[in-house]
mmCIF file of C-alpha atoms and ligand atoms in Angstrom:
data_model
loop_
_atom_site.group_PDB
_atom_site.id
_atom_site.type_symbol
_atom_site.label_atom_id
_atom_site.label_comp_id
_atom_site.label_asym_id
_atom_site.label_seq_id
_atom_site.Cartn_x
_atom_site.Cartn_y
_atom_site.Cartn_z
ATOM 1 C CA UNK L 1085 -16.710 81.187 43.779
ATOM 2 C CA UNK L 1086 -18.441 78.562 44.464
ATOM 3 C CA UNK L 1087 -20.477 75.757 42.078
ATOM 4 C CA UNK L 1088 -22.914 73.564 42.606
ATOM 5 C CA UNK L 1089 -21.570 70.718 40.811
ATOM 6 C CA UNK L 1090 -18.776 70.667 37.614
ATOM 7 C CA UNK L 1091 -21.189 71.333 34.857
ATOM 8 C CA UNK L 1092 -22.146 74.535 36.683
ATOM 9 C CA UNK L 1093 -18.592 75.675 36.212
ATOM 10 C CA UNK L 1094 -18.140 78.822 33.580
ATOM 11 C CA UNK L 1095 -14.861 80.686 33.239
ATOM 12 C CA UNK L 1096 -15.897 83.039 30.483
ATOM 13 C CA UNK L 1097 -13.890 86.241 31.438
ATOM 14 C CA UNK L 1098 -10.559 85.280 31.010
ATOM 15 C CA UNK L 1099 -8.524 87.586 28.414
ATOM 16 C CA UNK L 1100 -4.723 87.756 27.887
ATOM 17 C CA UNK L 1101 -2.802 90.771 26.412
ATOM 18 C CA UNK L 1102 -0.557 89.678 23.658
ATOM 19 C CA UNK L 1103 1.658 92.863 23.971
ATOM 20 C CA UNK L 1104 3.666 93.220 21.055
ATOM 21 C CA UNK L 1105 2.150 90.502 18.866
ATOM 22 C CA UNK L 1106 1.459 92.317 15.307
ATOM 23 C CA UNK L 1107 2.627 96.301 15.307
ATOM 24 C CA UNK L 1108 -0.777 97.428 13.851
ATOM 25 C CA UNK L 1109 -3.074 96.123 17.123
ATOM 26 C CA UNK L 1110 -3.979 95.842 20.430
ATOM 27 C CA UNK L 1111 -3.916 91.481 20.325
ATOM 28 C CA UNK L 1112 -5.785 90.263 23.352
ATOM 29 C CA UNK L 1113 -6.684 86.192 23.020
ATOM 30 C CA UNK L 1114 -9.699 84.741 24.932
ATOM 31 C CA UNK L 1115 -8.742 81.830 27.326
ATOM 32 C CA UNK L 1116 -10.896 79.241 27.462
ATOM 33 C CA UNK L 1117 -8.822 76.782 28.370
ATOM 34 C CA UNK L 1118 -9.338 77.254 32.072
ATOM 35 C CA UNK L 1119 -12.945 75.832 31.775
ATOM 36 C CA UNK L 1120 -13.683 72.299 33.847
ATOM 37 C CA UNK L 1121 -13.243 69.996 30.897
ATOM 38 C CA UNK L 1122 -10.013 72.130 29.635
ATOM 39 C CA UNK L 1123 -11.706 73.644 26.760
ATOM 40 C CA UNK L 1124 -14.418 75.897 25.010
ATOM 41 C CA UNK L 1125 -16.387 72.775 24.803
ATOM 42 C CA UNK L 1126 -17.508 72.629 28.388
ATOM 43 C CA UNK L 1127 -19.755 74.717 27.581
ATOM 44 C CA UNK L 1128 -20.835 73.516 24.150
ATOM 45 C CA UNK L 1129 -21.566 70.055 25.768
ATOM 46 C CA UNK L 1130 -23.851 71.683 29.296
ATOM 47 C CA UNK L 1131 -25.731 72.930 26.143
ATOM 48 C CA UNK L 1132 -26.099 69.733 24.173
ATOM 49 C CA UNK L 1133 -27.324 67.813 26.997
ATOM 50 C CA UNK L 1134 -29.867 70.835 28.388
ATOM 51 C CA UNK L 1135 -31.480 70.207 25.037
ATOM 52 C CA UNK L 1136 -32.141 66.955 25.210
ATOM 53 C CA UNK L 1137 -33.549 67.328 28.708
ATOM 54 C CA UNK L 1138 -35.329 70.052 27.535
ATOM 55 C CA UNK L 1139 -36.832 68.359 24.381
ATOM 56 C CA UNK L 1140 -37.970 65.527 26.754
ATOM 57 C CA UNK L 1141 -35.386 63.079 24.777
ATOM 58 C CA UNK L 1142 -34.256 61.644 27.906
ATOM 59 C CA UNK L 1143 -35.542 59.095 30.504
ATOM 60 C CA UNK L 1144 -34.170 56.588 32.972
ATOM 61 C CA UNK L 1145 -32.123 53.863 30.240
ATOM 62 C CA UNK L 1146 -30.757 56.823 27.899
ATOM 63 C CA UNK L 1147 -27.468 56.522 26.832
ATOM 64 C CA UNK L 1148 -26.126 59.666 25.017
ATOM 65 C CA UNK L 1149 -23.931 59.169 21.763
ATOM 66 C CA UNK L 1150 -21.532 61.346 19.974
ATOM 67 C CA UNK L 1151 -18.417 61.577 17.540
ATOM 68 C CA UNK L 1152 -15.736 63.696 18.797
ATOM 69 C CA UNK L 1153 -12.531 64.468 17.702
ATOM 70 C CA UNK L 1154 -11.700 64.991 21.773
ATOM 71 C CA UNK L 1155 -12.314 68.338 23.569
ATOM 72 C CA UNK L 1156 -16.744 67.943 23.448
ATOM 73 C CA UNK L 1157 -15.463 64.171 24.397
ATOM 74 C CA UNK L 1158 -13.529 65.333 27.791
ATOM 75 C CA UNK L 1159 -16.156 67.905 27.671
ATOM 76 C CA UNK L 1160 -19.200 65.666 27.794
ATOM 77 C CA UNK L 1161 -17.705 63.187 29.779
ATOM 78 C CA UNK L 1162 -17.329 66.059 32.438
ATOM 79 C CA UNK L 1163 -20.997 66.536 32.352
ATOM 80 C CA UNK L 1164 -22.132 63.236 32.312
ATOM 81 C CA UNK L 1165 -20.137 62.289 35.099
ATOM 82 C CA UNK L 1166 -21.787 64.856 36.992
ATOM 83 C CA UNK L 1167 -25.050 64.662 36.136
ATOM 84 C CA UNK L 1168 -25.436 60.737 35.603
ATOM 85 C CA UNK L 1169 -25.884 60.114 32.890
ATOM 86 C CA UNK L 1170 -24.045 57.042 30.355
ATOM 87 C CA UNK L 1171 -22.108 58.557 27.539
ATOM 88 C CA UNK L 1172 -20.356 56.642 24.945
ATOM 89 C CA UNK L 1173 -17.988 58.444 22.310
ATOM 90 C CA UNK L 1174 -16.907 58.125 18.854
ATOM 91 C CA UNK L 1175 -13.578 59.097 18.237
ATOM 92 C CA UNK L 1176 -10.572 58.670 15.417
ATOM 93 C CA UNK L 1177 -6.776 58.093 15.504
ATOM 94 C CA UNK L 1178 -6.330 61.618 15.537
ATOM 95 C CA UNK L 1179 -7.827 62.115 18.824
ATOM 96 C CA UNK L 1180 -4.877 62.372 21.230
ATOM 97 C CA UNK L 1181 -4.388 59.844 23.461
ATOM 98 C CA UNK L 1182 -4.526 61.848 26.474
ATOM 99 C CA UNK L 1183 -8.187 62.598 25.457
ATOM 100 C CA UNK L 1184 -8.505 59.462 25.407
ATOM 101 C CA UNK L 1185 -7.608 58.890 28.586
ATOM 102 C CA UNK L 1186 -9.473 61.859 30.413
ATOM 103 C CA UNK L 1187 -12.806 60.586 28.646
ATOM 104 C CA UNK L 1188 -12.034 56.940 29.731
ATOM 105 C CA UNK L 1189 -11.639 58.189 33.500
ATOM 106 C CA UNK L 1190 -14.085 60.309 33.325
ATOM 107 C CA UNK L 1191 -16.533 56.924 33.129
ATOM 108 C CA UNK L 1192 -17.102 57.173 29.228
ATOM 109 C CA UNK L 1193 -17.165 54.434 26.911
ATOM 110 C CA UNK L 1194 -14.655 55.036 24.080
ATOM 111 C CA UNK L 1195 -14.784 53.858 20.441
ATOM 112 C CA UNK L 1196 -12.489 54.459 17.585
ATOM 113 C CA UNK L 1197 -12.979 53.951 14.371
ATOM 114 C CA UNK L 1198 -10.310 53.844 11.865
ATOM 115 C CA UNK L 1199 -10.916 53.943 8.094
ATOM 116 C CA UNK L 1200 -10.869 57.023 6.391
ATOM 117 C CA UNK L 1201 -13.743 58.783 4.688
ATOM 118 C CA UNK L 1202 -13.765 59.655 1.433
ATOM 119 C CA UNK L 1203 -12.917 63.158 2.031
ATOM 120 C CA UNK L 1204 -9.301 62.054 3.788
ATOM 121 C CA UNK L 1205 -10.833 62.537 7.192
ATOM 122 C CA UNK L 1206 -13.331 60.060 9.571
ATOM 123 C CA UNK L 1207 -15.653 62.716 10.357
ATOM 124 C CA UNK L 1208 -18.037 60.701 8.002
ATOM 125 C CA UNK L 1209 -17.234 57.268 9.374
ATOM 126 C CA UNK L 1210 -17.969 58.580 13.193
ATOM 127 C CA UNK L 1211 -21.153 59.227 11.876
ATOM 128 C CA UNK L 1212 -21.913 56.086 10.223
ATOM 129 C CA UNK L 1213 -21.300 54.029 13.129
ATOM 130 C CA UNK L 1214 -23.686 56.428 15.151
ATOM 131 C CA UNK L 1215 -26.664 55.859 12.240
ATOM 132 C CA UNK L 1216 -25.826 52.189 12.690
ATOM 133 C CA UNK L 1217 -25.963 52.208 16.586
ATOM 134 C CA UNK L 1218 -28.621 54.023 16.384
ATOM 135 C CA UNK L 1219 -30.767 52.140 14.059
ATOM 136 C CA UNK L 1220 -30.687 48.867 16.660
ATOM 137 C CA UNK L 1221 -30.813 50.454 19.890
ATOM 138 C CA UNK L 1222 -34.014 52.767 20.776
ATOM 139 C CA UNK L 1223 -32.502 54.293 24.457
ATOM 140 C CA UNK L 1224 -29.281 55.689 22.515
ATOM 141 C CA UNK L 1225 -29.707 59.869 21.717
ATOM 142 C CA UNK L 1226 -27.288 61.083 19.342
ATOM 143 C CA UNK L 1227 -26.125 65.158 20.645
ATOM 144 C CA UNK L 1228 -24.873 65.437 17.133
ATOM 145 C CA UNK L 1229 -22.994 68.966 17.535
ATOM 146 C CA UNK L 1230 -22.571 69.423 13.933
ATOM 147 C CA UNK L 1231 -26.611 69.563 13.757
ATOM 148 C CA UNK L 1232 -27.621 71.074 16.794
ATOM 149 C CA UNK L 1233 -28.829 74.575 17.351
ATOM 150 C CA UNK L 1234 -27.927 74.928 20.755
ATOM 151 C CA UNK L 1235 -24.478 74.649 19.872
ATOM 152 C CA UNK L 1236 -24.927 78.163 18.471
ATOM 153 C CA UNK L 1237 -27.195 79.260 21.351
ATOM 154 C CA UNK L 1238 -24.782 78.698 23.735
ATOM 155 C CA UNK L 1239 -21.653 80.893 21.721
ATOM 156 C CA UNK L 1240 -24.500 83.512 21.480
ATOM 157 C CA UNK L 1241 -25.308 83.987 24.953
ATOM 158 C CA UNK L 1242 -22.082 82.969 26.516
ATOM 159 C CA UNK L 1243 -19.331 83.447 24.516
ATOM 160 C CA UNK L 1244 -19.895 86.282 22.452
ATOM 161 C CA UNK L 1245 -21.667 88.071 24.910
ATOM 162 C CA UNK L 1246 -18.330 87.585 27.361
ATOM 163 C CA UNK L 1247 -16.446 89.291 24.735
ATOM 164 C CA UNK L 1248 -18.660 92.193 23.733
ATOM 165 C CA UNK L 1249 -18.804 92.716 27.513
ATOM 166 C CA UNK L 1250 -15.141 93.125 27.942
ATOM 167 C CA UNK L 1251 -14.200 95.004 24.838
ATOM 168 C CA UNK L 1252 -17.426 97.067 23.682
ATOM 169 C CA UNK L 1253 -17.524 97.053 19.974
ATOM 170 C CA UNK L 1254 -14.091 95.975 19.146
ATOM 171 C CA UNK L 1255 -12.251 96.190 15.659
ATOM 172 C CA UNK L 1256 -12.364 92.448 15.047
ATOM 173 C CA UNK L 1257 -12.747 88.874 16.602
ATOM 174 C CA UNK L 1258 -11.006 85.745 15.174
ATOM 175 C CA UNK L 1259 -12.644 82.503 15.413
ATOM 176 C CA UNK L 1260 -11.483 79.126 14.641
ATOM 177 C CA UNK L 1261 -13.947 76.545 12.669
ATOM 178 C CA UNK L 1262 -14.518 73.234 13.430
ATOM 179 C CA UNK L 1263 -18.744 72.795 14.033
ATOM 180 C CA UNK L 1264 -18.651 76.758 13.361
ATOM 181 C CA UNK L 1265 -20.795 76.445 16.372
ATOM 182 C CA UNK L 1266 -18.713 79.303 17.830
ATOM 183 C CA UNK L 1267 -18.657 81.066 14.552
ATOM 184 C CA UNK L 1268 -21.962 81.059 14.317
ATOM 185 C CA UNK L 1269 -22.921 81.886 17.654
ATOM 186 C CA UNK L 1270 -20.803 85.046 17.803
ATOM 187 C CA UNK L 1271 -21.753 85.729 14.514
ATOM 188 C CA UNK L 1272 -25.229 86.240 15.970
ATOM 189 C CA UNK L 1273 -24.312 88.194 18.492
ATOM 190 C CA UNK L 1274 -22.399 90.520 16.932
ATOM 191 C CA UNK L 1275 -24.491 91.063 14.089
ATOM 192 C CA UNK L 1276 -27.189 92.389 16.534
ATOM 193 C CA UNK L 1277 -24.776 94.618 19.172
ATOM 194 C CA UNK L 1278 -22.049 95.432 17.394
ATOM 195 C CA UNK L 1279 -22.054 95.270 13.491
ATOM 196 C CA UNK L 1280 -18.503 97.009 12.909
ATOM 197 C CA UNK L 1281 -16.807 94.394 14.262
ATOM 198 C CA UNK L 1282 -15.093 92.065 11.456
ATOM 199 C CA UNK L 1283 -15.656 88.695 12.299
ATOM 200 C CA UNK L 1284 -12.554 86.676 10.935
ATOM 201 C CA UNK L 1285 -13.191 83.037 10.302
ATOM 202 C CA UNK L 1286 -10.132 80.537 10.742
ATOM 203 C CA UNK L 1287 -9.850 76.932 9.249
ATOM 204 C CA UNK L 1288 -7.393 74.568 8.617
ATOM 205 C CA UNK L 1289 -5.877 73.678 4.920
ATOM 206 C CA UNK L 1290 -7.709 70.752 4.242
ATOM 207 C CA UNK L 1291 -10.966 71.140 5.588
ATOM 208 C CA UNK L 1292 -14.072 71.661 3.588
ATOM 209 C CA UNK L 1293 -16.215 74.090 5.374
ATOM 210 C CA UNK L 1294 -15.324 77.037 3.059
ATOM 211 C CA UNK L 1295 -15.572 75.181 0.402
ATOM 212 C CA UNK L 1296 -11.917 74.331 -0.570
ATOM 213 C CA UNK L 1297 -10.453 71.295 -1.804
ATOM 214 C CA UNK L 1298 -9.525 68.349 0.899
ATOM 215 C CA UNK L 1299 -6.538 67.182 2.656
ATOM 216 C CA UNK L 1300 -4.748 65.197 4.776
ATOM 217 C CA UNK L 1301 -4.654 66.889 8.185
ATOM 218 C CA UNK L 1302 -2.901 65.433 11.514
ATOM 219 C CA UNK L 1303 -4.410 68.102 14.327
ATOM 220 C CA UNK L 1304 -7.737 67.989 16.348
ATOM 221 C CA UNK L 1305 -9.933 70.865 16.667
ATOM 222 C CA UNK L 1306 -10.259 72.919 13.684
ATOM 223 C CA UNK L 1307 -11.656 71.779 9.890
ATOM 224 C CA UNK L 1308 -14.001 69.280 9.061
ATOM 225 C CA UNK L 1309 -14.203 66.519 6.478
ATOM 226 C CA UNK L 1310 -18.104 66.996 5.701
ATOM 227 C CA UNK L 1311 -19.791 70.197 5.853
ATOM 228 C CA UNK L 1312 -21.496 71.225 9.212
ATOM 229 C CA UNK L 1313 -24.928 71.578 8.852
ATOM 230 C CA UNK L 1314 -24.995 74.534 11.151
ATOM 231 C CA UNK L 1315 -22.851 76.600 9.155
ATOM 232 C CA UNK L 1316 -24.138 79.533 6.884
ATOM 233 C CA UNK L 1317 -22.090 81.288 4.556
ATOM 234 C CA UNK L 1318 -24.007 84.512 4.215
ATOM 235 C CA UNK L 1319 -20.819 86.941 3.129
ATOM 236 C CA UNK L 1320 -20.864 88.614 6.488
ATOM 237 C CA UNK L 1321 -17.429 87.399 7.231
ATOM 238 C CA UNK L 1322 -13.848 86.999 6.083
ATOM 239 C CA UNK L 1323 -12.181 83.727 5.854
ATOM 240 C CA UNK L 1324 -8.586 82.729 6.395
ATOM 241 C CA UNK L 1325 -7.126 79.512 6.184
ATOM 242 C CA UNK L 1326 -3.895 78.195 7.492
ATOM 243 C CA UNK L 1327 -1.914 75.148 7.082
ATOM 244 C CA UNK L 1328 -0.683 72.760 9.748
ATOM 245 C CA UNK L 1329 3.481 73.598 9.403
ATOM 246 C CA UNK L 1330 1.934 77.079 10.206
ATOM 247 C CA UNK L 1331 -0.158 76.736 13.091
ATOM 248 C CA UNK L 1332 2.611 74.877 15.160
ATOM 249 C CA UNK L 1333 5.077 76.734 14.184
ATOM 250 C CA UNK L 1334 2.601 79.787 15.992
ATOM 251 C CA UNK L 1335 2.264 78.157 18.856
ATOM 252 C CA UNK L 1336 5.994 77.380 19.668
ATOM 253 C CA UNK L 1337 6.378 80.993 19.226
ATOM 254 C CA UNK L 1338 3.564 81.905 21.410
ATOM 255 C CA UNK L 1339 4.848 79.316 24.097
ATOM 256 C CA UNK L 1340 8.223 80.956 24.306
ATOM 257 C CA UNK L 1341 7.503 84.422 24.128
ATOM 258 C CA UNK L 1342 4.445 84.707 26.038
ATOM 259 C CA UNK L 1343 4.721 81.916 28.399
ATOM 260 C CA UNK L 1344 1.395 80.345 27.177
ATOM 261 C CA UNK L 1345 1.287 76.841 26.011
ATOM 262 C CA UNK L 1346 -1.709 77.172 23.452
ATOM 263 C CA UNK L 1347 -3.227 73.769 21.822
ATOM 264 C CA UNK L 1348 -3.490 73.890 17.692
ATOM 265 C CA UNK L 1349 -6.361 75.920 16.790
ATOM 266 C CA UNK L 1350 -4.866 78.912 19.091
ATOM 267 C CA UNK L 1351 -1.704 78.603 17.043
ATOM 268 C CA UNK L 1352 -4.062 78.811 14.028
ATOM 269 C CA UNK L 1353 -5.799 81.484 14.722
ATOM 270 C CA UNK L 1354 -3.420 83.511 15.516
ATOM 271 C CA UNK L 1355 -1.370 82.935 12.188
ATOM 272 C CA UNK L 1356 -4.855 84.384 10.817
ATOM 273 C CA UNK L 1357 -4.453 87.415 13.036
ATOM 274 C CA UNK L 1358 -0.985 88.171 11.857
ATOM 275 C CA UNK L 1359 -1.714 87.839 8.480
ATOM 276 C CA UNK L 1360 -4.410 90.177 8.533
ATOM 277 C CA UNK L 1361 -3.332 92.320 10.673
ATOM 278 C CA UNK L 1362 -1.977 94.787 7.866
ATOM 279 C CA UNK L 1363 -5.232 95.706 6.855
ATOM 280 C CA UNK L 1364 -6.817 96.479 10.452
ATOM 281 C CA UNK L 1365 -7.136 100.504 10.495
ATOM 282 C CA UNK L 1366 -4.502 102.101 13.013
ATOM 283 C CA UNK L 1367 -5.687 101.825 16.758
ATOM 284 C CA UNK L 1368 -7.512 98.602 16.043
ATOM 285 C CA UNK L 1369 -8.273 95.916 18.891
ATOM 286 C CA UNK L 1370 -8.831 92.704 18.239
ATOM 287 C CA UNK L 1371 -9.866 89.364 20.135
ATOM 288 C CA UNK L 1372 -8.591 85.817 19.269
ATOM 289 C CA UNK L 1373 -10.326 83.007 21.126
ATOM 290 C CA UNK L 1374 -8.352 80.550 22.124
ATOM 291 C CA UNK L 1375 -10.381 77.305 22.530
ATOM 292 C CA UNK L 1376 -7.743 75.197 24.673
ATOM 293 C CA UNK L 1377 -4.537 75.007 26.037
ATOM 294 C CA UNK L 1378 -1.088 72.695 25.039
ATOM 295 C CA UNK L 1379 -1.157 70.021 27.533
ATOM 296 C CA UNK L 1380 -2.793 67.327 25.206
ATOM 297 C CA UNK L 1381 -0.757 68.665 22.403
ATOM 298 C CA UNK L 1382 2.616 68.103 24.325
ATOM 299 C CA UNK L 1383 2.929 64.517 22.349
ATOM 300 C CA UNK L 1384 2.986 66.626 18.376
ATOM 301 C CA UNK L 1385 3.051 70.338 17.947
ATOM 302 C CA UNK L 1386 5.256 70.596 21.083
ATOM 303 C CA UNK L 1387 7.058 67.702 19.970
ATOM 304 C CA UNK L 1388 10.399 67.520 18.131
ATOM 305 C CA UNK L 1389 10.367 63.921 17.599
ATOM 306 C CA UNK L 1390 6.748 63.901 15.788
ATOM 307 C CA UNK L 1391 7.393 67.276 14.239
ATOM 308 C CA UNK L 1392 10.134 65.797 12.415
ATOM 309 C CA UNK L 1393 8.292 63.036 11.536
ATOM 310 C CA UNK L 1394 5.397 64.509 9.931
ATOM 311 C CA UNK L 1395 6.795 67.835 9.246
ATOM 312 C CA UNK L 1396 10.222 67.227 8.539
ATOM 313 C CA UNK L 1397 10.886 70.466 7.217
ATOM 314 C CA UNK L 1398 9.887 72.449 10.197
ATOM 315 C CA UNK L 1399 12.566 70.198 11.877
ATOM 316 C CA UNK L 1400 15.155 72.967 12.441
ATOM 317 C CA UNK L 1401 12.401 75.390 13.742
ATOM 318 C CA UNK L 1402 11.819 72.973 16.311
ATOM 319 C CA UNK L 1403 15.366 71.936 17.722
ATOM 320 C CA UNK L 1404 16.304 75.716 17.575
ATOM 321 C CA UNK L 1405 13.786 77.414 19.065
HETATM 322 N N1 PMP S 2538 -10.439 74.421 18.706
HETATM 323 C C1 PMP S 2538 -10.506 73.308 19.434
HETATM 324 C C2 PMP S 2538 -9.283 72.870 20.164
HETATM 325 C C3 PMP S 2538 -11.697 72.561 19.474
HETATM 326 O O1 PMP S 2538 -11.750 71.425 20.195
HETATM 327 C C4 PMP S 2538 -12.816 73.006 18.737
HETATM 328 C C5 PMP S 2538 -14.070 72.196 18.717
HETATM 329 N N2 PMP S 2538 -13.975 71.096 17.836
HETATM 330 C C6 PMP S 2538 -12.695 74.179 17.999
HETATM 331 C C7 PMP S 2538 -11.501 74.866 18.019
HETATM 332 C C8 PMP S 2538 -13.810 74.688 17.125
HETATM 333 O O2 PMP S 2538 -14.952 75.109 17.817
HETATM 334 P P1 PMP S 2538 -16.374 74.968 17.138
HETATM 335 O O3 PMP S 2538 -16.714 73.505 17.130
HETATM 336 O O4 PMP S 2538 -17.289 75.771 17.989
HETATM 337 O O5 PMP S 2538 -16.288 75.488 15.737
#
């Protein structure tokens, strides 16, 4: 295969058997971890940027701005490396520090900020330094993810499509929430060519997109601390949510049996997929997408030192397994 540059790049028919996962299914988990920038978000930030061109929001001085809690950041950075363009990106202490480091060699300016919102996350205060940024310099264009429709475009023609593709009209898909940009997209998609399929929605404890109560939460990728404005909760979908201790937990297992080092959400989802599991009819198959891999999560849920920490009663999973 060959690319004409690395934003062409598009690995969207990886799948992995999970033999043996849950005894009512066939488990298989969508890889997208193999994409340029390491994540689902490759593709989620070709998309953001095509819009702007499209829309005509960019000239010559255009700078592109946008919060990140680090995958659309690597993701972006990727892009705009490729393409030109001057990125900078708004990120919190949560974003791990190898993301950090990929965006910063990938020729993006990096900002933190660190207070916390008022809903115990920084989602909020990303965004307030981009309205303030914003407001004093006219060549800055904000991509703003959480907003922006091609973020569900992109799920819709790519993603979803990939899967429906591969499977037909499976039994159910399990998607992880963080813009629901992939949610929504696939939503979309399946809604039109396969209606059967149950779409399962996956958050973390803490986040408010389903409309549950805040909290503290330590891992990038899933959950928000202010509602996306993309997401629409028409009843067309269930919704699990899973707690931190669980989702690393999940992916220690998933590292040792399967021999797949999964980042956070993956370990998320797929706590979703066993707990539902029970209910699937007999013969089901279901897809889990799997929006990264472990490598930037080698420094906490892989961790026993942080694990015990943070999550000191999860120590003992973590030393014995
Ligand atoms: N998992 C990881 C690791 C992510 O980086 C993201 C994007 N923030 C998601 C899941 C959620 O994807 P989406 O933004 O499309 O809801």
């Amino acid at each position: 295969m060959i690319f004409r540059d690395a934003s062409d790049i598009v690995l969207d028919d990886v799948f992995v058997e999970l033999a043996g996962f849950v005894p009512e299914a066939e488990v298989y988990l969508k890889l997208e971890g193999f994409n340029p920038a390491g994540s689902i978000k490759s593709k989620t930030a070709v998309a953001l940027i095509e819009s702007a061109e499209l829309e005509g929001r960019v000239g010559p001085d255009t700078q592109f701005i946008e919060s990140t809690s680090g995958n659309l950041g690597i993701a972006l950075a990727t892009i705009c490396a490729a393409r030109g363009y001057s990125l900078t990106l708004v990120t919190d202490p949560n974003t791990a520090p190898a993301a950090v480091q990929a965006m910063t060699a990938l020729g993006a300016d990096v900002v933190r900020v660190d207070t916390r919102d008022a809903e115990h996350g920084y989602l909020q205060t990303r965004i307030d330094y981009i309205h303030n940024r914003l407001a004093v310099e006219p060549n800055l264009v904000w991509l703003n993810q959480y907003a922006n429709p091609a973020n569900i475009r992109v799920h819709r023609e790519l993603t979803a499509r990939a899967i429906h593709e591969e499977f037909g009209d499976l039994t159910a898909l399990f998607i992880g929430a963080g813009t629901t940009g992939t949610l929504m997209g696939c939503l979309q998609y399946f809604g039109e060519h396969s209606p059967a399929t149950q779409i399962v929605a996956v958050d973390a404890v803490g986040s408010v997109t389903f409309g549950l109560p805040t909290a503290r939460r330590r891992l990038p990728g899933l959950g928000t601390s202010r509602r996306p404005e993309i997401f629409v909760d028409d009843g067309g979908f269930e919704k699990v949510v899973v707690d931190e201790p669980g989702t690393i937990a999940m992916c220690r297992r998933i590292a040792r049996r399967y021999g797949l080092l999964v980042g956070a959400s993956t370990g998320t989802v797929l706590t979703a997929v066993e707990r539902f599991a029970p209910t699937l009819p007999r013969g089901a198959r279901v897809v889990a997408i799997s929006p990264d891999l472990g490598d930037k999560y080698l420094g906490t849920v892989y961790s026993p030192s942080w694990i015990a920490e943070h999550y000191p009663s999860l120590s003992a999973v973590a030393r014995s397994d």
